Every structure is written in C-alpha cells, then in structure tokens.
PDB file of C-alpha atoms in Angstrom:
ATOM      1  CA  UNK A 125     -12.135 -16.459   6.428  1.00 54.00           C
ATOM      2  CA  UNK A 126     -12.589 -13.301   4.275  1.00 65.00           C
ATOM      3  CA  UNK A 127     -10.054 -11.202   2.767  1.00 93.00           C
ATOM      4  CA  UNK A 128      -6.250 -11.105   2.817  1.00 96.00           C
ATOM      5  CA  UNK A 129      -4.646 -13.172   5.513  1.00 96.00           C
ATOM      6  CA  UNK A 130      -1.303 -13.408   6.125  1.00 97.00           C
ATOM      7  CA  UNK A 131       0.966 -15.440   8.254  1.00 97.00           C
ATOM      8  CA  UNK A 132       2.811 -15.337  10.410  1.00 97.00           C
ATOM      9  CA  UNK A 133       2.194 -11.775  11.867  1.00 96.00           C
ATOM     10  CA  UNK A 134       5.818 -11.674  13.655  1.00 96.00           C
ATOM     11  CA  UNK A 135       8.869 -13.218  12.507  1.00 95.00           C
ATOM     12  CA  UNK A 136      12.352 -12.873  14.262  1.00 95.00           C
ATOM     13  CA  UNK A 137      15.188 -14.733  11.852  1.00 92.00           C
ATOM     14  CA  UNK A 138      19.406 -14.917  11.751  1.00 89.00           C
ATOM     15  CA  UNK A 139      21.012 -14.003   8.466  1.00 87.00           C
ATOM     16  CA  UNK A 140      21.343 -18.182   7.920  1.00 87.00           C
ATOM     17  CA  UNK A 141      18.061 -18.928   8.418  1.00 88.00           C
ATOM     18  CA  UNK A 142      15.630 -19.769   5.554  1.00 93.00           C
ATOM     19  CA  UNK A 143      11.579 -19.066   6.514  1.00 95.00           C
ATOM     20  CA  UNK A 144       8.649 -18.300   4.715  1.00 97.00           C
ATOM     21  CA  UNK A 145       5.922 -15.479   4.371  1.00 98.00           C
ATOM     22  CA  UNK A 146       2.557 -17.036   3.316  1.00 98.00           C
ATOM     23  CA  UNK A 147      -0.778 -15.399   2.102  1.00 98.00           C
ATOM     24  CA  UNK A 148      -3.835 -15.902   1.186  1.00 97.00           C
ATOM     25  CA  UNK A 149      -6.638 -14.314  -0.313  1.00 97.00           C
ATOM     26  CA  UNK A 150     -10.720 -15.474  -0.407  1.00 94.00           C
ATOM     27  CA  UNK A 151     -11.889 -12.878  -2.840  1.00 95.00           C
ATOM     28  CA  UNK A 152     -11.382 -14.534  -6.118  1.00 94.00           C
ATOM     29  CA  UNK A 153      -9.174 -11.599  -7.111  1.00 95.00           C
ATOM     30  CA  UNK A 154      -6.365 -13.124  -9.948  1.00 94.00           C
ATOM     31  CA  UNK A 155      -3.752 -10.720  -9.117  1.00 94.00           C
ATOM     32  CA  UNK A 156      -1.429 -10.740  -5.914  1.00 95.00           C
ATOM     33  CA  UNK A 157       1.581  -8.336  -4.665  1.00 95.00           C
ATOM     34  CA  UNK A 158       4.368  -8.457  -2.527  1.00 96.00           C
ATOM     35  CA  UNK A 159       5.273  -4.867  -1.129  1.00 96.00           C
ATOM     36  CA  UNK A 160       8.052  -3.811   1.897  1.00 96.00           C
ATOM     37  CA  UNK A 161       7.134  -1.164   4.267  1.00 95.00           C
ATOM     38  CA  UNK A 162       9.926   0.068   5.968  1.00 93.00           C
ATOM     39  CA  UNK A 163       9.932   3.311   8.415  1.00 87.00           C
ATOM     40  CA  UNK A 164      10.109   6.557   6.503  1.00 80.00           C
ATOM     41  CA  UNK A 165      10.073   5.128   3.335  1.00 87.00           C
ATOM     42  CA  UNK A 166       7.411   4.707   0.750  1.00 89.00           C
ATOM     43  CA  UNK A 167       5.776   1.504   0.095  1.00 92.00           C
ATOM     44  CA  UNK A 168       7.936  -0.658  -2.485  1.00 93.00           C
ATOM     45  CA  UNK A 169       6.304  -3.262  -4.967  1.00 93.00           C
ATOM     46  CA  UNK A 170       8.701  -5.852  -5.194  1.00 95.00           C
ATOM     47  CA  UNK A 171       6.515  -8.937  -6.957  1.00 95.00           C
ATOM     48  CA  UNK A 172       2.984  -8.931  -9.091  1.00 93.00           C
ATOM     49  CA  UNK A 173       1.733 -12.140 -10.202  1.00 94.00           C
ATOM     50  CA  UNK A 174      -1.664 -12.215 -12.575  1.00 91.00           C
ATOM     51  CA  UNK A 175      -3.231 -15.018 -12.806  1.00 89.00           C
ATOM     52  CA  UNK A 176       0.069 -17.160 -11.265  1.00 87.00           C
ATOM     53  CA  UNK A 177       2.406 -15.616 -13.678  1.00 89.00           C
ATOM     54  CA  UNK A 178       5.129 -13.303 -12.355  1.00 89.00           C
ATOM     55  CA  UNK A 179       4.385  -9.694 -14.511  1.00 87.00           C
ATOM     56  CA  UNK A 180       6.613  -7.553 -12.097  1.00 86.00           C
ATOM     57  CA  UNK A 181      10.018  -8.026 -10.230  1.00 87.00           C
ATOM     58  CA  UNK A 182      11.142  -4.722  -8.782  1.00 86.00           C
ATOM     59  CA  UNK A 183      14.640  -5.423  -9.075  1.00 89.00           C
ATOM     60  CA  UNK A 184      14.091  -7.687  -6.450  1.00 94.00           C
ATOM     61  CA  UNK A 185      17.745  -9.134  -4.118  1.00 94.00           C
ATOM     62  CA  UNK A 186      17.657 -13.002  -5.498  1.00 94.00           C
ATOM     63  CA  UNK A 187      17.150 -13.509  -1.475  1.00 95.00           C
ATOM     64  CA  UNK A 188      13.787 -13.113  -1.621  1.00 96.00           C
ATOM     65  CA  UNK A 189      12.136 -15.653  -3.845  1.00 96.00           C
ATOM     66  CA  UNK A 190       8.377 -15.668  -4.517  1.00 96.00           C
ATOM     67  CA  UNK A 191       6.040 -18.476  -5.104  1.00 96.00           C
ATOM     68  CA  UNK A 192       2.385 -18.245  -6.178  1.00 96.00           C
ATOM     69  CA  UNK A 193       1.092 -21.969  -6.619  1.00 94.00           C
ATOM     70  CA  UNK A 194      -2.698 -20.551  -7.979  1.00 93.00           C
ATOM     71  CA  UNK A 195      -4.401 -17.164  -7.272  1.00 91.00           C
ATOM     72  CA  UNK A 196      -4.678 -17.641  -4.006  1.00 95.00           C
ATOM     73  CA  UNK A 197      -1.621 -18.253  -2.496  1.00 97.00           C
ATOM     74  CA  UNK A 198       1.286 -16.278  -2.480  1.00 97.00           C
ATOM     75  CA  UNK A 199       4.610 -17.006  -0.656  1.00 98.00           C
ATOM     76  CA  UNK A 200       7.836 -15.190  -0.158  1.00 98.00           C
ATOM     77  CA  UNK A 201      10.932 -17.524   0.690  1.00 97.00           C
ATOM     78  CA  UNK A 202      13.495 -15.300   2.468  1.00 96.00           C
ATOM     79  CA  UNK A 203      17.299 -17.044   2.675  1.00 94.00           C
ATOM     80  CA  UNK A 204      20.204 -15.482   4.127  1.00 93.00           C
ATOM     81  CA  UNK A 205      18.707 -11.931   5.170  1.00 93.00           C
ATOM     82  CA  UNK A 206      20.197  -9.061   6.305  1.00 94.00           C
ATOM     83  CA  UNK A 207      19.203  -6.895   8.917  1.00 93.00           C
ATOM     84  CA  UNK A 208      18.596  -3.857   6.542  1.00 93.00           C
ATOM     85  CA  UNK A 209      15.584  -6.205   5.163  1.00 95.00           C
ATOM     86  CA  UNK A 210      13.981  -6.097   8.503  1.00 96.00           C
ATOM     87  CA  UNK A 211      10.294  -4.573   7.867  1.00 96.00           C
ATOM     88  CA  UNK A 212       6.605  -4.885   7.282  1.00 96.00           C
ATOM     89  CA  UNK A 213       6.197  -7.120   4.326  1.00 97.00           C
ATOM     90  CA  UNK A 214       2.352  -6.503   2.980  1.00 97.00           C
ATOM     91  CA  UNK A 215       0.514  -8.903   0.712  1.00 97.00           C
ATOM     92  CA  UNK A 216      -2.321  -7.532  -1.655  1.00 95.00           C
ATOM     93  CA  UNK A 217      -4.541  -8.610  -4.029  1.00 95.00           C
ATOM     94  CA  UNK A 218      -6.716  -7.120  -6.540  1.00 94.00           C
ATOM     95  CA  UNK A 219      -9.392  -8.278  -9.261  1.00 93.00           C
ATOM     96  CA  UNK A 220      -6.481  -7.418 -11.976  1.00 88.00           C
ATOM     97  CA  UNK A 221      -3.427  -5.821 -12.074  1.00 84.00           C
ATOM     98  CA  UNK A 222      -5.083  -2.809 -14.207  1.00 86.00           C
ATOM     99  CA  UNK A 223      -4.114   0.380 -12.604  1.00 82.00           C
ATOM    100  CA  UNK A 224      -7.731   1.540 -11.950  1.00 83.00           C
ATOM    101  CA  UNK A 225      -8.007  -1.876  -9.553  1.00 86.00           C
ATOM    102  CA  UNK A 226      -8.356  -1.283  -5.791  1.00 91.00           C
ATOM    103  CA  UNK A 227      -5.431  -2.950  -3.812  1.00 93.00           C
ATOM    104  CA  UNK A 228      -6.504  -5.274  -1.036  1.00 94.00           C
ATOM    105  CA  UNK A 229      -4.204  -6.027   1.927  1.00 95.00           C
ATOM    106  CA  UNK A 230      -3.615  -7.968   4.531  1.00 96.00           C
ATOM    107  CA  UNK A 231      -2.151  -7.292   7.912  1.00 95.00           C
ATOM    108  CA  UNK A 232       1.365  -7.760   7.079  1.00 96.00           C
ATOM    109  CA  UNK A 233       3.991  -9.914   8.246  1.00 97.00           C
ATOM    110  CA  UNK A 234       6.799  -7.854  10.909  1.00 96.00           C
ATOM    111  CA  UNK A 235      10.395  -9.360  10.104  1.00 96.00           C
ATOM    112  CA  UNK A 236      13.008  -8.845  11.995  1.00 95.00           C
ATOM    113  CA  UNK A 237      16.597 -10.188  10.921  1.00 94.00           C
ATOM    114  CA  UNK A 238      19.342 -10.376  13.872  1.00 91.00           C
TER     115      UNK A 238
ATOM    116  CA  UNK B 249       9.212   9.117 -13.713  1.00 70.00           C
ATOM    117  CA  UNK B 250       6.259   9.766 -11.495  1.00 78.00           C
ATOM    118  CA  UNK B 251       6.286  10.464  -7.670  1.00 88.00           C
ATOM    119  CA  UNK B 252       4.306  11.346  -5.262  1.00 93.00           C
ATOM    120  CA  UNK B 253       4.663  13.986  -2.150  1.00 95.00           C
ATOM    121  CA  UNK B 254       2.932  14.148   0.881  1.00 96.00           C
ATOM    122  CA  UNK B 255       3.891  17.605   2.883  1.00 93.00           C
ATOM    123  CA  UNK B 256       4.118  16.739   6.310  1.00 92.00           C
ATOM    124  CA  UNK B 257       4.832  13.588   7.886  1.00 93.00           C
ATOM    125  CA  UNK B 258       2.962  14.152  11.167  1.00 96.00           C
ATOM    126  CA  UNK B 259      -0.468  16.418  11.046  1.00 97.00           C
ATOM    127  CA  UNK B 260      -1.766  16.678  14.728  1.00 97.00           C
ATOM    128  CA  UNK B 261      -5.551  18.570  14.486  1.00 97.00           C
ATOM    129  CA  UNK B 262      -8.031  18.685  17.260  1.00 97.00           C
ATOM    130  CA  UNK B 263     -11.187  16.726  17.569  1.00 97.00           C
ATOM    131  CA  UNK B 264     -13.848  18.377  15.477  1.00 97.00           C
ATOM    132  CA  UNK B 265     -11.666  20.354  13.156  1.00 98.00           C
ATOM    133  CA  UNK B 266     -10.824  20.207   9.789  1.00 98.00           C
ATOM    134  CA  UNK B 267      -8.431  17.724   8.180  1.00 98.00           C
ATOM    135  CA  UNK B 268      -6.499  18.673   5.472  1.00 98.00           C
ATOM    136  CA  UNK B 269      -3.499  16.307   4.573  1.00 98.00           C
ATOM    137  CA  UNK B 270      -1.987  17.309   1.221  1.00 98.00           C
ATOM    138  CA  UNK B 271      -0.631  15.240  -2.105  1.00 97.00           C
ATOM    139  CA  UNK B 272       1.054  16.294  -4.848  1.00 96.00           C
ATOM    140  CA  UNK B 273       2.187  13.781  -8.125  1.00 94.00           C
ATOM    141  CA  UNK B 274       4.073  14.247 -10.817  1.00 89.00           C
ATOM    142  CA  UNK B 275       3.034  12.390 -13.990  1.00 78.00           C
ATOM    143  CA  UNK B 276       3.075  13.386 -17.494  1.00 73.00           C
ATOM    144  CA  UNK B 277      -0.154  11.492 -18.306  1.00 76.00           C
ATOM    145  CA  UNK B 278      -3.164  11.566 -16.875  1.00 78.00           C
ATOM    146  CA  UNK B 279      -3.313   9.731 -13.482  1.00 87.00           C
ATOM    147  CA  UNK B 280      -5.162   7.643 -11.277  1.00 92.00           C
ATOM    148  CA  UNK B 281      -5.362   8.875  -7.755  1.00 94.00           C
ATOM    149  CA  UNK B 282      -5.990   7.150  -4.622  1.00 95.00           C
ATOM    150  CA  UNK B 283      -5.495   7.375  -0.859  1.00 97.00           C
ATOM    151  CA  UNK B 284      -5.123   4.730   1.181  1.00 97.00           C
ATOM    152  CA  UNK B 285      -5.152   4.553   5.179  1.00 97.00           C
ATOM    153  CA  UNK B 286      -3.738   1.998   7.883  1.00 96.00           C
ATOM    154  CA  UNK B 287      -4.546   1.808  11.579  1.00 94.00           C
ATOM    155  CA  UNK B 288      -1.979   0.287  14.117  1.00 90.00           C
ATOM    156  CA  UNK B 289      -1.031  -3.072  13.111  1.00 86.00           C
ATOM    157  CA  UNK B 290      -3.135  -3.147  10.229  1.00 90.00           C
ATOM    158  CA  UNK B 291      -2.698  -3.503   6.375  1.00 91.00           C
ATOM    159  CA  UNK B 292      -3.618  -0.209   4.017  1.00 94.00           C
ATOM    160  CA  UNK B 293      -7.249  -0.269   3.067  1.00 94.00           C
ATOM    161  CA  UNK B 294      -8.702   1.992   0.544  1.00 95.00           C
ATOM    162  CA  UNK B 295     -10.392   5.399   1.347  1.00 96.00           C
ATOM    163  CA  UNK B 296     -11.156   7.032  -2.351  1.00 96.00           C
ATOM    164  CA  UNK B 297      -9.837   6.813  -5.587  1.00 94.00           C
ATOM    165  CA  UNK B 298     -10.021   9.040  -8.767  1.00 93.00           C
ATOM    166  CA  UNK B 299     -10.015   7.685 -12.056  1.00 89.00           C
ATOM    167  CA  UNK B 300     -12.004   9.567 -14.742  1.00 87.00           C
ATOM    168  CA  UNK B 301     -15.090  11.833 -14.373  1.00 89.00           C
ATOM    169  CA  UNK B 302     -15.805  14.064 -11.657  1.00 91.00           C
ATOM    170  CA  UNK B 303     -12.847  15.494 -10.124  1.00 92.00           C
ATOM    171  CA  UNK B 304     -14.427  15.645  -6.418  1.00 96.00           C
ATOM    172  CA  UNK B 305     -14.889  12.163  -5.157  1.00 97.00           C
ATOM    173  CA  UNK B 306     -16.190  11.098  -1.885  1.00 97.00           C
ATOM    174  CA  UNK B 307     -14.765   7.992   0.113  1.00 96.00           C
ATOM    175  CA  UNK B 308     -15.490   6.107   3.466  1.00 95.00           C
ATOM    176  CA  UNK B 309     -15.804   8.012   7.017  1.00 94.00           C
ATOM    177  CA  UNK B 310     -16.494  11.353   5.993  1.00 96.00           C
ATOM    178  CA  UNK B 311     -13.422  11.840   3.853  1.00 98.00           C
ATOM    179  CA  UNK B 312     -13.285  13.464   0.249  1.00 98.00           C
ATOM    180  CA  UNK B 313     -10.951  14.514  -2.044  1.00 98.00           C
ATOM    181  CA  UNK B 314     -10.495  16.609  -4.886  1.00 96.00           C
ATOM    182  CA  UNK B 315      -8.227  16.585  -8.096  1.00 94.00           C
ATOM    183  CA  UNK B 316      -6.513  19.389  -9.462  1.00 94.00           C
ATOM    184  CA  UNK B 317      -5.176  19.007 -12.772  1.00 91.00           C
ATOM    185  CA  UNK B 318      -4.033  22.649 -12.913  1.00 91.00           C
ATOM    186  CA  UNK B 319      -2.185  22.234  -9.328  1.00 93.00           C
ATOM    187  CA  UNK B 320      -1.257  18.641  -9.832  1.00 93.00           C
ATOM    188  CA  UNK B 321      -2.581  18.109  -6.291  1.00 95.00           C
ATOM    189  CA  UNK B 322      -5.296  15.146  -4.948  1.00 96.00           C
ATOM    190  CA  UNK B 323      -5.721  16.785  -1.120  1.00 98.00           C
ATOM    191  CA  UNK B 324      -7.438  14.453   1.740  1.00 98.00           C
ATOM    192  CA  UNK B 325      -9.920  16.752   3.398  1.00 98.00           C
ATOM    193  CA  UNK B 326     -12.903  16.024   6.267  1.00 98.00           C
ATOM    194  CA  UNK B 327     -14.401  18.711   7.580  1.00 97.00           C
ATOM    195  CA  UNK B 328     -14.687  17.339  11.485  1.00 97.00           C
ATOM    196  CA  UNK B 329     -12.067  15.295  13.065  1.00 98.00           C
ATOM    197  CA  UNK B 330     -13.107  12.513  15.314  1.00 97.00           C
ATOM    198  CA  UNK B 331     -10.764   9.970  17.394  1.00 97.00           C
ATOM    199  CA  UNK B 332     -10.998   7.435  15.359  1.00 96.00           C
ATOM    200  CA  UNK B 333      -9.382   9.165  12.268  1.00 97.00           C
ATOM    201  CA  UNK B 334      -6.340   8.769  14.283  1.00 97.00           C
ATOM    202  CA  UNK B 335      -4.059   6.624  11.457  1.00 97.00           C
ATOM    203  CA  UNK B 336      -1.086   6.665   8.544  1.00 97.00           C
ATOM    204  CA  UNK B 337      -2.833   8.293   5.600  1.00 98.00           C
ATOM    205  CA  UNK B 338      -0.711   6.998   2.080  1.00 97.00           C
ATOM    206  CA  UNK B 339      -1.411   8.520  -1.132  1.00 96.00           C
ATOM    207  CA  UNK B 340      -1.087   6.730  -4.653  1.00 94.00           C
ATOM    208  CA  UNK B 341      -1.042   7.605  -8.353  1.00 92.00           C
ATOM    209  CA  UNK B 342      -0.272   5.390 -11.317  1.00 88.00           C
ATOM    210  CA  UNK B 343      -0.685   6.480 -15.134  1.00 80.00           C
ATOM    211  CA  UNK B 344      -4.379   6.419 -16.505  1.00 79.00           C
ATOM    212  CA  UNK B 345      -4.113   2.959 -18.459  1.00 79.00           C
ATOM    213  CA  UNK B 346      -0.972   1.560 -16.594  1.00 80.00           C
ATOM    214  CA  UNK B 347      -1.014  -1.631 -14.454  1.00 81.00           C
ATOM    215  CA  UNK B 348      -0.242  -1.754 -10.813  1.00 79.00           C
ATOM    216  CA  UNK B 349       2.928  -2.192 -11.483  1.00 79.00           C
ATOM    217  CA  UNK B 350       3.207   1.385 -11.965  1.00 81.00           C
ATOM    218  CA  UNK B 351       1.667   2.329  -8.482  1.00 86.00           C
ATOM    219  CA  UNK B 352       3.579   4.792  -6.696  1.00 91.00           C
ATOM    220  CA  UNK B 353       2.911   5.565  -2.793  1.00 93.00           C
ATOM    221  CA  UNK B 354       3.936   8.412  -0.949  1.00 94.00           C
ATOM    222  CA  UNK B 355       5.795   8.479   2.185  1.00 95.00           C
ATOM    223  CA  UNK B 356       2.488   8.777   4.416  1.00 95.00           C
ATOM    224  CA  UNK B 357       1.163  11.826   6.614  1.00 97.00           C
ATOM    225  CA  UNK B 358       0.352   9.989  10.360  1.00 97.00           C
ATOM    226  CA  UNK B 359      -2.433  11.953  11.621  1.00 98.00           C
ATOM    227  CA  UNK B 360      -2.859  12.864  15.688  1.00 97.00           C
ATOM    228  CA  UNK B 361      -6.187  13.671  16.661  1.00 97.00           C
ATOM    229  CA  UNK B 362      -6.441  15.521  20.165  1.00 96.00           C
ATOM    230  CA  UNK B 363      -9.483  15.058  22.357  1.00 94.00           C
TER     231      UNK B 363
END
C-alpha cells in the first residue's frame, strides 16, 4: 500500500459509544495531522504530531483523544460524541511540519453520531 | 490573525472555458500559498504551492496560479475547462517560516463543469 490510508471509511456511532479512527501512512513522512471537515466550514487542524510528539492541539473537546504509537500510525479515540461532531475526519502527513511541507491525505473517515 | 477567502462557493463554467476561482489571505508576513483540490469521496491532494521566487507557479492538470503581493490575492486559473476538473478547490496560506500548525484553509469554491 502507498500513501495515506485510513480506516474505516464510514462510521455510524451513539453518543455512548467509544470507536476508533486509524491511519496510516507508507511515505516515511515524520509528521501526521488530524483535521475535521464539516459542510460549509473550513478545514480545522485539531492534532500535529512530529516525529510521535504531540506539537499542536487546536483546542481540541477532551472527547477526542489522539494516539500516534510511531510515525506511522495515527489514531483518534472518539468517546461520548455528539451529533454536532458528525463529519469528515481527514488524516495527513507530511515530511515535517515546516510550513513550506506539502500535506498528504488520505480518504477520510465519514462519522456520523446518532 | 490570518484568513483566507474564497469568493464564491459554487463556480459552474462550461467545458472549454476559462477557470478562474479566486483567493484572497490576509497575513502580515509573507505567506506561503497553496491550493489544494478533492474529488468525490476523496482526501485533498495538492495542485500548486507558492513559497519564494517566482510569483507565477504552475501545478498539475493544466492549472496555474499567480501571487499578488500588491492585491493580496493567489487566483486558480486554467485556461480550458474539461470534465474532469469537476471538484472542491481549497485554498491555503500559512506565514513564510511557520509550521503547519499555522495552515489556514478556506471554505472551498466546488466547481461545475457543463458539457
């Protein structure tokens, strides 16, 4: 496999449920993102890790809880959701987390929280 | 703070016409541009970027873009349409020297394409 790959594609949750986004990335990059894509809005960062150390947490709800074992593997642990956090949740990964670095993504995972 | 704003959500244009989808930013250092585009179902994958040096910079497909200090503007041009352009066009700008971290997206311009 080449690139980002996420998994799964589709997720449908309750508010008490506890899941997990996974992704993966065979490019050797040392950087990896978390971002939320919901309709109408821009894209939101909400975690960078470099080199397995969290750099960024966008002010982040402690529901979501991200875990990045090595550089490349990133997870997002999702407890007690609500349906405003139903989205597109994109991984990405680039060489560094230097501005000038090209973002690589995957195909996303769709949530939806009943 | 910086931002970013796409005018125009939607952009419809025939096939073989030009495509013009515009991008202002607001930044009070120099910037780092980029557009990024994502077909249906897809993650975003990178057309161009600007980042020092000349200020007209060519991507993939056809597509090019310009920066314009003066006008604070990075505008997504192609000068022919074809189906396949048909997609949600996101630009980006973070400071020159900044980290991702700093990456701000627009809103996105979806772009019709009619046969």
């Amino acid at each position: 496999e080449t690139g980002v790959t996420q998994t799964p594609r589709h997720l449908v949750m309750g508010m008490t449920n506890k899941k997990s986004l996974k992704c993966e990335q065979h490019l050797g990059h040392n950087a990896m993102y978390w971002y939320k894509q919901s309709a109408k809005k821009p894209l939101e960062l909400m975690f960078v890790y470099n080199f397995k150390e969290q750099t960024e947490n966008n002010s982040v709800p402690s529901r979501f809880s991200p875990e990045c074992p090595n550089s490349s593997h990133l997870f997002l642990h999702l407890h007690t959701l609500q349906p405003e956090d139903s989205a597109l949740y994109l991984c990405a990964s680039s060489p560094g987390d230097s501005g000038a670095n090209v973002l690589t993504f995957g195909a996303g995972s769709r949530l939806t929280v009943l | 703070a910086q931002s970013v704003t796409q005018l125009g959500s939607h952009v419809s244009v025939s096939e073989g016409a030009l495509v013009l989808l515009r991008c202002n930013y607001s930044s009070s250092v120099p910037p780092y541009l980029f557009w990024y585009v994502q077909y249906p179902n897809q993650g975003l994958q990178l057309l161009l970027k600007y980042t020092t040096g000349a200020t007209l910079v060519k991507g993939i497909n056809g597509f090019e873009a310009e920066f314009k200090k003066s006008e604070t503007s990075f505008h997504l041009t192609k000068p022919s349409a074809h189906m396949s352009d048909a997609a949600e066009y996101f630009c980006a700008v973070t400071p020159y020297g900044g980290s991702q971290g700093n990456l701000i997206f627009g809103k996105g311009t979806k772009l019709s394409v009619k046969p």
